[in-house]
Amino acid sequence: MRESKEEKLALLEAALFVTEKPLSAEELKRFLGVTEEELRNLLSELKRRYDSNDSGIELLELNGYKLAVKAAYSQRVARFAKHTELSRGLLRALSLIAYYEPMKQSDLVRAIGNRAYEYVRELERMGFIRSEKFSRTKVLRTTRHFKEYFGIRSKEDLRDVIKANSES
């Protein structure tokens, strides 16, 4: 039985909703049994629907496709997420690194104290940041995993997350 466009759109939305990692165009084409052009049309339609209403969800294209909470709402709903393993201190350290990146570890220590060393180790373990030796300190940067996890594509998205978090 051949599915209608609406059924394919619903299947696409459901697949993007349940995945934790972005799905590639190839995976989606195989899953839906569609051509490249049909997939582009379905993705465009889904994006249009999420962009046209006041949804808290958006379609992201970061090494594939996935649905994510819009940056402006992510901190306010984070407590309901399955993987809320970031303590307030870790989140503060990560926010500073993301906002000021590239950031020297010594500057982070000055901003939040000696626990910064522990936070850096944990954030590296979680894959949210990477560090590079620089003279007697390290330079800290966020990773692609950080951007995908929080749905951040730009500094503006990051500012929205920080602003939403400070208002709640």
mmCIF file of C-alpha atoms in Angstrom:
data_model
loop_
_atom_site.group_PDB
_atom_site.id
_atom_site.type_symbol
_atom_site.label_atom_id
_atom_site.label_comp_id
_atom_site.label_asym_id
_atom_site.label_seq_id
_atom_site.Cartn_x
_atom_site.Cartn_y
_atom_site.Cartn_z
ATOM 1 C CA MET A 1 0.000 0.000 0.000
ATOM 2 C CA ARG A 2 1.350 3.378 -1.018
ATOM 3 C CA GLU A 3 1.280 6.080 1.650
ATOM 4 C CA SER A 4 -0.126 9.526 0.998
ATOM 5 C CA LYS A 5 1.978 12.655 1.338
ATOM 6 C CA GLU A 6 0.335 13.358 4.716
ATOM 7 C CA GLU A 7 1.158 9.844 5.968
ATOM 8 C CA LYS A 8 4.775 10.217 4.836
ATOM 9 C CA LEU A 9 4.933 13.598 6.534
ATOM 10 C CA ALA A 10 3.550 12.082 9.747
ATOM 11 C CA LEU A 11 6.077 9.211 9.561
ATOM 12 C CA LEU A 12 8.913 11.669 8.955
ATOM 13 C CA GLU A 13 7.832 13.766 11.927
ATOM 14 C CA ALA A 14 7.518 10.681 14.155
ATOM 15 C CA ALA A 15 10.975 9.390 13.167
ATOM 16 C CA LEU A 16 12.567 12.788 13.833
ATOM 17 C CA PHE A 17 10.742 13.006 17.155
ATOM 18 C CA VAL A 18 11.948 9.674 18.555
ATOM 19 C CA THR A 19 15.577 9.854 17.457
ATOM 20 C CA GLU A 20 18.294 11.099 19.776
ATOM 21 C CA LYS A 21 20.806 11.589 16.974
ATOM 22 C CA PRO A 22 20.237 13.427 13.699
ATOM 23 C CA LEU A 23 19.049 11.181 10.848
ATOM 24 C CA SER A 24 20.821 11.481 7.508
ATOM 25 C CA ALA A 25 18.998 12.156 4.262
ATOM 26 C CA GLU A 26 19.936 8.630 3.141
ATOM 27 C CA GLU A 27 18.399 7.052 6.259
ATOM 28 C CA LEU A 28 15.221 9.071 5.805
ATOM 29 C CA LYS A 29 14.933 8.265 2.076
ATOM 30 C CA ARG A 30 15.265 4.535 2.775
ATOM 31 C CA PHE A 31 12.835 4.650 5.703
ATOM 32 C CA LEU A 32 10.171 6.572 3.789
ATOM 33 C CA GLY A 33 10.843 4.995 0.387
ATOM 34 C CA VAL A 34 11.132 8.376 -1.321
ATOM 35 C CA THR A 35 13.447 10.108 -3.764
ATOM 36 C CA GLU A 36 15.831 12.942 -2.878
ATOM 37 C CA GLU A 37 13.383 15.501 -4.281
ATOM 38 C CA GLU A 38 10.412 14.026 -2.394
ATOM 39 C CA LEU A 39 12.412 14.088 0.838
ATOM 40 C CA ARG A 40 13.407 17.729 0.266
ATOM 41 C CA ASN A 41 9.739 18.601 -0.268
ATOM 42 C CA LEU A 42 8.651 16.734 2.878
ATOM 43 C CA LEU A 43 11.378 18.379 4.967
ATOM 44 C CA SER A 44 10.474 21.814 3.566
ATOM 45 C CA GLU A 45 6.814 21.264 4.414
ATOM 46 C CA LEU A 46 7.619 20.097 7.935
ATOM 47 C CA LYS A 47 9.961 23.056 8.477
ATOM 48 C CA ARG A 48 7.309 25.440 7.157
ATOM 49 C CA ARG A 49 4.744 24.035 9.604
ATOM 50 C CA TYR A 50 7.027 24.429 12.612
ATOM 51 C CA ASP A 51 8.200 27.884 11.528
ATOM 52 C CA SER A 52 4.713 29.186 10.716
ATOM 53 C CA ASN A 53 3.155 28.650 14.128
ATOM 54 C CA ASP A 54 4.300 29.561 17.604
ATOM 55 C CA SER A 55 5.750 26.121 18.204
ATOM 56 C CA GLY A 56 8.398 25.432 20.813
ATOM 57 C CA ILE A 57 9.852 22.836 18.426
ATOM 58 C CA GLU A 58 11.966 23.341 15.325
ATOM 59 C CA LEU A 59 13.441 21.181 12.590
ATOM 60 C CA LEU A 60 17.233 21.283 12.797
ATOM 61 C CA GLU A 61 19.704 20.328 10.107
ATOM 62 C CA LEU A 62 23.000 19.532 11.852
ATOM 63 C CA ASN A 63 24.767 16.553 10.286
ATOM 64 C CA GLY A 64 21.334 15.215 9.473
ATOM 65 C CA TYR A 65 17.847 16.134 10.609
ATOM 66 C CA LYS A 66 16.120 16.105 13.971
ATOM 67 C CA LEU A 67 13.401 17.860 15.887
ATOM 68 C CA ALA A 68 14.548 19.901 18.859
ATOM 69 C CA VAL A 69 13.224 22.338 21.399
ATOM 70 C CA LYS A 70 13.820 25.906 20.228
ATOM 71 C CA ALA A 71 16.795 27.493 21.960
ATOM 72 C CA ALA A 72 14.604 30.115 23.648
ATOM 73 C CA TYR A 73 12.695 27.388 25.520
ATOM 74 C CA SER A 74 15.318 24.702 26.128
ATOM 75 C CA GLN A 75 16.382 25.765 29.614
ATOM 76 C CA ARG A 76 12.819 26.237 30.830
ATOM 77 C CA VAL A 77 11.852 22.682 29.884
ATOM 78 C CA ALA A 78 15.210 20.998 30.607
ATOM 79 C CA ARG A 79 13.996 19.479 33.877
ATOM 80 C CA PHE A 80 11.537 17.319 31.919
ATOM 81 C CA ALA A 81 14.213 15.900 29.604
ATOM 82 C CA LYS A 82 15.450 12.332 30.056
ATOM 83 C CA HIS A 83 19.092 13.349 30.325
ATOM 84 C CA THR A 84 19.170 16.279 32.711
ATOM 85 C CA GLU A 85 22.525 15.357 34.141
ATOM 86 C CA LEU A 86 24.010 18.848 34.189
ATOM 87 C CA SER A 87 24.298 20.385 37.630
ATOM 88 C CA ARG A 88 23.892 24.117 38.058
ATOM 89 C CA GLY A 89 27.694 24.491 38.298
ATOM 90 C CA LEU A 90 28.319 22.445 35.138
ATOM 91 C CA LEU A 91 25.689 24.433 33.274
ATOM 92 C CA ARG A 92 27.220 27.723 34.412
ATOM 93 C CA ALA A 93 30.708 26.622 33.317
ATOM 94 C CA LEU A 94 29.370 25.393 29.968
ATOM 95 C CA SER A 95 27.463 28.652 29.418
ATOM 96 C CA LEU A 96 30.583 30.729 30.046
ATOM 97 C CA ILE A 97 32.695 28.570 27.740
ATOM 98 C CA ALA A 98 30.072 28.717 24.977
ATOM 99 C CA TYR A 99 29.536 32.456 25.297
ATOM 100 C CA TYR A 100 33.191 33.480 25.415
ATOM 101 C CA GLU A 101 34.739 30.720 23.321
ATOM 102 C CA PRO A 102 37.529 30.240 22.738
ATOM 103 C CA MET A 103 38.053 30.667 26.487
ATOM 104 C CA LYS A 104 41.183 30.076 28.533
ATOM 105 C CA GLN A 105 40.732 27.643 31.394
ATOM 106 C CA SER A 106 42.531 30.151 33.639
ATOM 107 C CA ASP A 107 39.785 32.723 32.874
ATOM 108 C CA LEU A 108 37.125 30.148 33.740
ATOM 109 C CA VAL A 109 38.875 29.441 37.061
ATOM 110 C CA ARG A 110 38.918 33.186 37.825
ATOM 111 C CA ALA A 111 35.196 33.402 37.027
ATOM 112 C CA ILE A 112 33.925 30.390 38.996
ATOM 113 C CA GLY A 113 36.758 29.152 41.196
ATOM 114 C CA ASN A 114 38.769 25.955 41.490
ATOM 115 C CA ARG A 115 35.799 23.678 40.746
ATOM 116 C CA ALA A 116 36.308 24.788 37.146
ATOM 117 C CA TYR A 117 38.952 22.060 36.739
ATOM 118 C CA GLU A 118 36.425 19.399 37.752
ATOM 119 C CA TYR A 119 33.762 20.929 35.490
ATOM 120 C CA VAL A 120 36.135 20.963 32.506
ATOM 121 C CA ARG A 121 36.970 17.263 32.996
ATOM 122 C CA GLU A 122 33.273 16.359 33.262
ATOM 123 C CA LEU A 123 32.206 18.475 30.270
ATOM 124 C CA GLU A 124 34.985 16.893 28.181
ATOM 125 C CA ARG A 125 33.860 13.428 29.293
ATOM 126 C CA MET A 126 30.304 14.278 28.230
ATOM 127 C CA GLY A 127 31.573 15.492 24.843
ATOM 128 C CA PHE A 128 30.311 19.078 25.240
ATOM 129 C CA ILE A 129 33.743 20.743 25.127
ATOM 130 C CA ARG A 130 37.261 20.058 23.958
ATOM 131 C CA SER A 131 40.463 21.537 25.310
ATOM 132 C CA GLU A 132 43.819 22.252 23.736
ATOM 133 C CA LYS A 133 47.020 22.937 25.624
ATOM 134 C CA PHE A 134 48.014 26.596 25.335
ATOM 135 C CA SER A 135 51.129 27.720 27.174
ATOM 136 C CA ARG A 136 50.504 26.970 30.868
ATOM 137 C CA THR A 137 46.724 26.726 30.517
ATOM 138 C CA LYS A 138 44.160 25.223 28.145
ATOM 139 C CA VAL A 139 41.899 26.787 25.537
ATOM 140 C CA LEU A 140 38.298 25.564 25.807
ATOM 141 C CA ARG A 141 35.789 25.297 22.950
ATOM 142 C CA THR A 142 32.364 23.735 22.569
ATOM 143 C CA THR A 143 31.886 20.735 20.284
ATOM 144 C CA ARG A 144 29.400 19.852 17.589
ATOM 145 C CA HIS A 145 27.757 17.512 20.137
ATOM 146 C CA PHE A 146 27.081 20.537 22.387
ATOM 147 C CA LYS A 147 25.401 22.393 19.521
ATOM 148 C CA GLU A 148 23.302 19.374 18.542
ATOM 149 C CA TYR A 149 22.299 18.554 22.133
ATOM 150 C CA PHE A 150 21.124 22.093 22.882
ATOM 151 C CA GLY A 151 19.934 22.942 19.350
ATOM 152 C CA ILE A 152 22.287 25.901 19.055
ATOM 153 C CA ARG A 153 23.290 27.099 15.620
ATOM 154 C CA SER A 154 24.528 30.612 16.371
ATOM 155 C CA LYS A 155 25.554 33.043 19.117
ATOM 156 C CA GLU A 156 22.025 34.470 18.843
ATOM 157 C CA ASP A 157 20.526 31.061 19.740
ATOM 158 C CA LEU A 158 22.925 30.884 22.679
ATOM 159 C CA ARG A 159 21.857 34.345 23.856
ATOM 160 C CA ASP A 160 18.201 33.239 23.651
ATOM 161 C CA VAL A 161 18.962 30.214 25.856
ATOM 162 C CA ILE A 162 20.837 32.336 28.391
ATOM 163 C CA LYS A 163 18.120 35.012 28.415
ATOM 164 C CA ALA A 164 15.344 32.432 28.842
ATOM 165 C CA ASN A 165 17.287 30.780 31.667
ATOM 166 C CA SER A 166 17.859 34.060 33.503
ATOM 167 C CA GLU A 167 14.153 34.942 33.298
ATOM 168 C CA SER A 168 12.962 31.638 34.779
#
